[in-house]
mmCIF file of C-alpha atoms in Angstrom:
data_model
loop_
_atom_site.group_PDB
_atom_site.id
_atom_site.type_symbol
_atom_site.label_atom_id
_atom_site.label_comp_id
_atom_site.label_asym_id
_atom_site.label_seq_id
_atom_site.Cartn_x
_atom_site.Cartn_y
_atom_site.Cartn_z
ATOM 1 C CA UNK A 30 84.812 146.124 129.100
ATOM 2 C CA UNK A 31 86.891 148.771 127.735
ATOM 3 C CA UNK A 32 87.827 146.786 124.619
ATOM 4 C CA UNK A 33 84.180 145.313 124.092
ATOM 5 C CA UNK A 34 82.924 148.989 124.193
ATOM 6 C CA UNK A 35 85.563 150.424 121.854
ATOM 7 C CA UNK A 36 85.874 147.251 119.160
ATOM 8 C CA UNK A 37 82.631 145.651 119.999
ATOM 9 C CA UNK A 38 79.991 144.790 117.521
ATOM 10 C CA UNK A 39 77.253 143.968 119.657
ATOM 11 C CA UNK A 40 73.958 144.557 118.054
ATOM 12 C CA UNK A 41 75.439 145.632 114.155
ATOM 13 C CA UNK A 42 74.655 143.590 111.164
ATOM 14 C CA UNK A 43 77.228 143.121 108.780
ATOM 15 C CA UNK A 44 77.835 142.277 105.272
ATOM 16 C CA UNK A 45 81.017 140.371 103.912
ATOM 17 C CA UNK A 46 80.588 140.256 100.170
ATOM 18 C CA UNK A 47 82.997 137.381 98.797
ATOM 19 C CA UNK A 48 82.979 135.438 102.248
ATOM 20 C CA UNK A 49 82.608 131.696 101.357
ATOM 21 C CA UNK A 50 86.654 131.162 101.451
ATOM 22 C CA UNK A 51 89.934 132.665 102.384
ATOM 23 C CA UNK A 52 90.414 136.442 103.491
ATOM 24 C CA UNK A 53 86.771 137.174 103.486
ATOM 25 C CA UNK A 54 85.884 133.603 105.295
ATOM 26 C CA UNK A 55 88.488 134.549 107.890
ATOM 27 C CA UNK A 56 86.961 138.208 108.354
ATOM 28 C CA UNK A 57 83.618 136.793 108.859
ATOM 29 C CA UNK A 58 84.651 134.675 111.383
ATOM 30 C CA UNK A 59 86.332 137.689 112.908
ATOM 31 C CA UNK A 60 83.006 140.235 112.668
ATOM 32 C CA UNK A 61 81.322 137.929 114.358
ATOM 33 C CA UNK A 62 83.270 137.014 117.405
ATOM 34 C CA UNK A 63 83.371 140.615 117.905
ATOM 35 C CA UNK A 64 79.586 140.719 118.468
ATOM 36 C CA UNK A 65 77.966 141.154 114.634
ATOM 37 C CA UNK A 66 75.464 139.248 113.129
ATOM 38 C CA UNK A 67 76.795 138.636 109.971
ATOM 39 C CA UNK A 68 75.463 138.105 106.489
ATOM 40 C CA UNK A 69 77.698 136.882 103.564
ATOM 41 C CA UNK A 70 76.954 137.725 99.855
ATOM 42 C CA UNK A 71 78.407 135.739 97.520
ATOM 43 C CA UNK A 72 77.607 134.016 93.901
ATOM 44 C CA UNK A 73 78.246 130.248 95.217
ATOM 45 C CA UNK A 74 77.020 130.401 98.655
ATOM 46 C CA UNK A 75 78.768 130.217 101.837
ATOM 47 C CA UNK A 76 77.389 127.692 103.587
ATOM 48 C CA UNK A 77 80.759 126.501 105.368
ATOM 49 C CA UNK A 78 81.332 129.925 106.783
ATOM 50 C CA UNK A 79 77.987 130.103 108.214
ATOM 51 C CA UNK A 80 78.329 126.781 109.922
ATOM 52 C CA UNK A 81 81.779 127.610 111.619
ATOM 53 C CA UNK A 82 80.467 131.199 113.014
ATOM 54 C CA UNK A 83 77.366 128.956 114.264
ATOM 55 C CA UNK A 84 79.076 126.582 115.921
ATOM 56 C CA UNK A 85 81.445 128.677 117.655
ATOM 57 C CA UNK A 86 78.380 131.132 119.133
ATOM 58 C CA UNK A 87 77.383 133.513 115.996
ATOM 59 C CA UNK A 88 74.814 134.221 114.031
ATOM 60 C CA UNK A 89 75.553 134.493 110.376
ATOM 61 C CA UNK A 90 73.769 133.522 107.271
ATOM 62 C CA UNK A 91 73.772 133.399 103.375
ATOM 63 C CA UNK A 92 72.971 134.894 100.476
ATOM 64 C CA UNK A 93 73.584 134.194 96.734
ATOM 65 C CA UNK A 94 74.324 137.114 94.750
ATOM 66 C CA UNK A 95 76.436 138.703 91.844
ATOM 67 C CA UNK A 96 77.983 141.834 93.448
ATOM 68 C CA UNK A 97 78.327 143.376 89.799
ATOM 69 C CA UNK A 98 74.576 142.780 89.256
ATOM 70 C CA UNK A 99 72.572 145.981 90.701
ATOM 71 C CA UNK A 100 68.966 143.797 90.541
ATOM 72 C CA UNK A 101 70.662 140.940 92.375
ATOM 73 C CA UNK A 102 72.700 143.116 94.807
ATOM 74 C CA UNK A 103 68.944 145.239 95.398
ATOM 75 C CA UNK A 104 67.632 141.959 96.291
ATOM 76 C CA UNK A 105 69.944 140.777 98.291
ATOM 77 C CA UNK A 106 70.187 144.313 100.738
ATOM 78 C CA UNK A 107 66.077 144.298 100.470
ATOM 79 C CA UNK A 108 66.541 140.902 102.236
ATOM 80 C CA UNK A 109 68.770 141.628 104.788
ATOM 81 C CA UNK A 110 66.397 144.459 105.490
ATOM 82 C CA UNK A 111 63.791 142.627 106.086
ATOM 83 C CA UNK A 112 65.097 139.805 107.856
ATOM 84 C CA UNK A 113 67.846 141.678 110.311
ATOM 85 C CA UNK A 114 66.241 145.309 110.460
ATOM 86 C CA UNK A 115 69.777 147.369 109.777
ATOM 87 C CA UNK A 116 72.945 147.271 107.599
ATOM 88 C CA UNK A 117 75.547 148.722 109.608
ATOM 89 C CA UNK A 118 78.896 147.846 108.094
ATOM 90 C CA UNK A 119 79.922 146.692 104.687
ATOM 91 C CA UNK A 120 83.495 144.566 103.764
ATOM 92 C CA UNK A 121 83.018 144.846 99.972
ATOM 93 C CA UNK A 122 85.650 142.159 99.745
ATOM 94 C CA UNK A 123 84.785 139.772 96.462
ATOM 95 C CA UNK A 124 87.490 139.945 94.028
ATOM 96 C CA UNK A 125 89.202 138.934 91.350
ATOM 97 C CA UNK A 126 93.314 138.463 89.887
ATOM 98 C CA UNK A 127 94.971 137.533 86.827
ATOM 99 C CA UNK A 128 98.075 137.017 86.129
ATOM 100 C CA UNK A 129 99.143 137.531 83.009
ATOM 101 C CA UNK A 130 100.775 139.618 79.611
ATOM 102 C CA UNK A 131 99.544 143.358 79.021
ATOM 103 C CA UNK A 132 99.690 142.300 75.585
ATOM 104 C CA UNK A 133 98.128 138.420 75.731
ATOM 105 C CA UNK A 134 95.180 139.373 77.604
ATOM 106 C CA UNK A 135 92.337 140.102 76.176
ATOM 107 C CA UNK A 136 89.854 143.277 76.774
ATOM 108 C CA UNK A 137 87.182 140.948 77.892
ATOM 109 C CA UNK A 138 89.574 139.541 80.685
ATOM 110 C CA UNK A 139 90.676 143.128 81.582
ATOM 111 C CA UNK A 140 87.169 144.150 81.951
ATOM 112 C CA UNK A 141 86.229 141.236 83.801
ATOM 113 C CA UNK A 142 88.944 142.191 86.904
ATOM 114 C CA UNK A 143 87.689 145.407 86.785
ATOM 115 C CA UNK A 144 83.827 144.810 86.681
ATOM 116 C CA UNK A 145 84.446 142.411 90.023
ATOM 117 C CA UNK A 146 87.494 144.146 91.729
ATOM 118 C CA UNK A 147 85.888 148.358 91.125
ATOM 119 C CA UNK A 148 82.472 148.251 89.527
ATOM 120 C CA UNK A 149 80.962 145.536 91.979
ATOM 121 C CA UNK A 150 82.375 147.308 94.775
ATOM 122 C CA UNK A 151 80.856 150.351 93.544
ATOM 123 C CA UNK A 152 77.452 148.585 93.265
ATOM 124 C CA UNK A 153 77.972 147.475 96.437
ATOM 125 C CA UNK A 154 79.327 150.494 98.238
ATOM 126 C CA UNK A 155 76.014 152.832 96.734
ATOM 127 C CA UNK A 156 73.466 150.708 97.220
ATOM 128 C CA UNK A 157 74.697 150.389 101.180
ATOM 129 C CA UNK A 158 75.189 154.168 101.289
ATOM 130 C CA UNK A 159 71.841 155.138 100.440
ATOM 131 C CA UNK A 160 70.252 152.660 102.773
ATOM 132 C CA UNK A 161 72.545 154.303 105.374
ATOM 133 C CA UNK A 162 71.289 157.920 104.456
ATOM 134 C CA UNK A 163 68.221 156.898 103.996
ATOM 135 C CA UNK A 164 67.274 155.431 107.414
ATOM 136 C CA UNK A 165 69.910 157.840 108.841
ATOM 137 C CA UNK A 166 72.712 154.791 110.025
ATOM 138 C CA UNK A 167 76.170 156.115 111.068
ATOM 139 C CA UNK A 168 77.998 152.698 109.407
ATOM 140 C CA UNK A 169 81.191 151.840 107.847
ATOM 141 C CA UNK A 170 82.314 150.869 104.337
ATOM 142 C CA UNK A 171 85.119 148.667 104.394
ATOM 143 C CA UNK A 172 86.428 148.443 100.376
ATOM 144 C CA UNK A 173 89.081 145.816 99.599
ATOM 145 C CA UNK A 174 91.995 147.389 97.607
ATOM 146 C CA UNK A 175 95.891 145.995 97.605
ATOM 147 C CA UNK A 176 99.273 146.914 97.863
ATOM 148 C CA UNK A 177 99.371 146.345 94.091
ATOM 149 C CA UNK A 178 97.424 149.612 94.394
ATOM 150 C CA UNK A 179 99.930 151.440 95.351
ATOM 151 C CA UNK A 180 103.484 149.404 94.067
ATOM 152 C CA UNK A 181 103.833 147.185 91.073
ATOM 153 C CA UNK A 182 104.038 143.461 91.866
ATOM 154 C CA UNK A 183 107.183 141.967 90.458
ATOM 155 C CA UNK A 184 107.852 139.414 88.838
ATOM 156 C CA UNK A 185 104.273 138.141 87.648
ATOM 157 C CA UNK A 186 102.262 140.536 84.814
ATOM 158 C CA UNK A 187 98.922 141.959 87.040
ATOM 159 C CA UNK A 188 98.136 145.175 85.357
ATOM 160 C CA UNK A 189 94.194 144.867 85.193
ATOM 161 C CA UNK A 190 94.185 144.314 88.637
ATOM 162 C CA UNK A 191 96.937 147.041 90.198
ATOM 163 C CA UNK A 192 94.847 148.818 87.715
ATOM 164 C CA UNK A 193 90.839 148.104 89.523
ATOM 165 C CA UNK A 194 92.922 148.109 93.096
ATOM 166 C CA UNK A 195 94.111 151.587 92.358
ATOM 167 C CA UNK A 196 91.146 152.572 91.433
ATOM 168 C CA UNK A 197 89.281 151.091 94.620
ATOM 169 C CA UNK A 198 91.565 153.897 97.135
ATOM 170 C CA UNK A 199 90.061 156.631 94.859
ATOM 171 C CA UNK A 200 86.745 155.698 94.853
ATOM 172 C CA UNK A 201 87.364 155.096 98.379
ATOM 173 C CA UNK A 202 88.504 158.491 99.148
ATOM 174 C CA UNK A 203 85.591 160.412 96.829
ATOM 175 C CA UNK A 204 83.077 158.450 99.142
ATOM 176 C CA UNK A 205 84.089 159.145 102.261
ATOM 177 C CA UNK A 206 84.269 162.893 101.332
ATOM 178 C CA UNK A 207 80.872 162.700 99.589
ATOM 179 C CA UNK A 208 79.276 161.141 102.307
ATOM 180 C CA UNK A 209 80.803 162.679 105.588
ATOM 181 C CA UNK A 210 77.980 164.796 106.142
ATOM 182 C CA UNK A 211 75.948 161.671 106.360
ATOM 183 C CA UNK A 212 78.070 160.445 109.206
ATOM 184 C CA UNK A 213 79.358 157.288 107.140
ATOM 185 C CA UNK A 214 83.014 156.226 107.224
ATOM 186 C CA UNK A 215 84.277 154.840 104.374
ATOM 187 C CA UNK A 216 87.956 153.540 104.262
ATOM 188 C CA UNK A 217 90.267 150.627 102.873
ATOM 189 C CA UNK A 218 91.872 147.920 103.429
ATOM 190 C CA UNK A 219 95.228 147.177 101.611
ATOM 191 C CA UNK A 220 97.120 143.838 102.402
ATOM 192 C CA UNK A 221 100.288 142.453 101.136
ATOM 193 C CA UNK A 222 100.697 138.933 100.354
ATOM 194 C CA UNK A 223 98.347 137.089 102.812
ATOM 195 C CA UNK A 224 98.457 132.884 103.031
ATOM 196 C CA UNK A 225 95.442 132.253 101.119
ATOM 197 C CA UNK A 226 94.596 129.669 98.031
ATOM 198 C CA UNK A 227 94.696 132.695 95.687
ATOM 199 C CA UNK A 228 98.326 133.492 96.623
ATOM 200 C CA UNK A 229 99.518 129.932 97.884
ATOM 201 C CA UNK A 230 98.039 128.363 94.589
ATOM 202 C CA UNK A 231 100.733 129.861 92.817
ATOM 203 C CA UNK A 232 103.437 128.591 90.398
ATOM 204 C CA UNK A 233 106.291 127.982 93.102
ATOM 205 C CA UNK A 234 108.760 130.484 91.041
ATOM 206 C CA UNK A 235 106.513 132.879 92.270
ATOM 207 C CA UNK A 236 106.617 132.597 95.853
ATOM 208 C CA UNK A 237 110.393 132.107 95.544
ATOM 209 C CA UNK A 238 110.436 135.098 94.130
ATOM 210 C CA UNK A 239 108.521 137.176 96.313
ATOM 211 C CA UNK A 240 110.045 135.749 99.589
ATOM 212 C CA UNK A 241 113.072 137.555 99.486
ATOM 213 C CA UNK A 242 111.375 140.872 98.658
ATOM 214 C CA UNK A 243 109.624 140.795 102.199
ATOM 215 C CA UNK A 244 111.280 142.352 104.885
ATOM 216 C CA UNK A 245 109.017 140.051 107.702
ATOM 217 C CA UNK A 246 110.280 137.094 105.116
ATOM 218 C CA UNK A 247 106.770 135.523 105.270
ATOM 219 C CA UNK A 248 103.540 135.686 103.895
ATOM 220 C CA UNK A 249 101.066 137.693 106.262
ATOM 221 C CA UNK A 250 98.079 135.268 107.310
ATOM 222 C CA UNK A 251 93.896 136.223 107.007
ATOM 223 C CA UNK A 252 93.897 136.380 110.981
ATOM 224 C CA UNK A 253 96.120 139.327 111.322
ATOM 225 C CA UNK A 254 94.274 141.527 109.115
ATOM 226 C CA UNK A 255 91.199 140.971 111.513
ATOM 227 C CA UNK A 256 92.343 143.713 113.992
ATOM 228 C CA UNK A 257 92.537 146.598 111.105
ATOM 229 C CA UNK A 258 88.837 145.286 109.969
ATOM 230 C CA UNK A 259 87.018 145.499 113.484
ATOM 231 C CA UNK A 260 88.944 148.826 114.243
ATOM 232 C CA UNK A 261 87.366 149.866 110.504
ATOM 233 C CA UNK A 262 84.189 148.684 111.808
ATOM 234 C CA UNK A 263 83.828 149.313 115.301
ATOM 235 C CA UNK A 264 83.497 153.369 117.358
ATOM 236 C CA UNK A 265 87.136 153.242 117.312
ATOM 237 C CA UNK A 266 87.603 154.509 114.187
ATOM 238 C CA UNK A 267 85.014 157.663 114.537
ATOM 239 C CA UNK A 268 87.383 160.203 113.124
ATOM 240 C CA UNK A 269 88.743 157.627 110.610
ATOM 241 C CA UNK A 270 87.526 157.973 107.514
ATOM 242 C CA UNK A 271 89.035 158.149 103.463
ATOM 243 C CA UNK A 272 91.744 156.438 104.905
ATOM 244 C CA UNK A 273 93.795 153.430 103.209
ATOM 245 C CA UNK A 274 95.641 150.610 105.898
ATOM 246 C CA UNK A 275 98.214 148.763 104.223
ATOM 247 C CA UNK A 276 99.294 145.501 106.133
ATOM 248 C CA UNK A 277 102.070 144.644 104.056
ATOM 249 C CA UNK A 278 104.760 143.843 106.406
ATOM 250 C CA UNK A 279 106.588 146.399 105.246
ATOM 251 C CA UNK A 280 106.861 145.427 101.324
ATOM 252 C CA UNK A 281 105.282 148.478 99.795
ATOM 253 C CA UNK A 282 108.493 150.605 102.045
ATOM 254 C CA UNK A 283 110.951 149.308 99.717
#
């Protein structure tokens, strides 16, 4: 009872942009067995991840929506309004990385990673925060950032997106300061290099190159970045807010 009443999401609606597949799939797995009902936003649908909360005792459903598209993103809340009554926590979790040259990329490809990764959290992150205001909700923003917003991943070229993920712990901060008065906690989440297709799918020199850079020698998995979300989300975190979490296992100490 202690745990349910301090980590429990019983009765909160919550939104996991990007959550048809890996980190954010995983996460809205993990709102829900907390308590949530839980909506996902995503521009393919996320059907699967609706079906798995279901069957294992949650309620969840989806929307389809680009998260860098205000009019979509409007429509989308409007929605959830309608249908669930509240918004009470946000994981503004849809991103985006390339990996490539500074100099071979193009500024179309640079502005891509940063119009997914900062601007569509933005988007996101405002039009939640005045709903909160507005119907006076004490939620939480969750904002996806990196360690790549803090170090410089070696050996593979990332720049726009150390660049956006940067970017997404400063924004991150401003909010939470902005809206404090409001009661709303906004913070972020910075992993390492979690088990997922986006970091699994990798050319193998990669991971062989990364491996011996981790002091935990492993990959972290989506699971253990569930506790730091539902403490983010949950009364536990009441005096927590403009802060970054890094679950790294330790790389970013180096």
């Amino acid at each position: 009872m202690y745990l349910e009443k301090m980590f429990g999401l019983k009765g909160k609606i919550a939104i996991v942009t990007g959550g048809g597949r890996g980190i954010g799939q995983v996460i809205a797995c993990g709102l829900a067995k907390a308590g949530a009902e839980v909506v996902i936003i995503s521009r393919s649908g996320a059907e699967e991840t609706v079906k798995m909360i279901e069957e294992d005792g949650g309620k969840a459903y989806d929307l389809k929506a680009d998260v860098t598209d205000e009019a979509q993103v409007d429509h989308a809340l409007q929605t959830i309004l309608d249908r669930s009554g509240s918004i009470d926590i946000l994981f503004n979790n849809a991103g985006i990385c390339m990996h490539q040259s500074t100099l071979e990329a193009t500024i179309e490809e640079f502005r891509q990673v940063v119009d997914v990764n900062l601007t569509g959290e933005f988007i996101m992150a405002r039009a939640v925060g005045r709903i909160m205001i507005e119907r006076g909700i004490k939620g939480s923003i969750i904002n996806m950032a990196s360690m790549s917003g803090t170090i410089v991943n070696i050996p593979q070229w990332q720049c726009s997106y150390n660049a956006s993920k940067a970017a997404v712990i400063h924004m991150t901060k401003s909010l939470a300061v902005e809206w404090a008065d409001y009661g709303i906690r906004v913070n972020s989440l910075s992993p390492g290099y979690i088990a997922t297709p986006m970091a699994v799918d990798v050319p193998k020199e990669l991971k062989d190159a990364w491996l011996p850079l981790m002091p935990l020698h492993r990959m972290g998995t989506p699971e253990e970045l569930i506790p730091a979300i539902l403490y983010l989300a949950s009364d536990a975190s009441g005096y927590t807010t403009g802060s970054d979490i890094i679950v790294d296992g330790a790389y970013s100490c180096q």
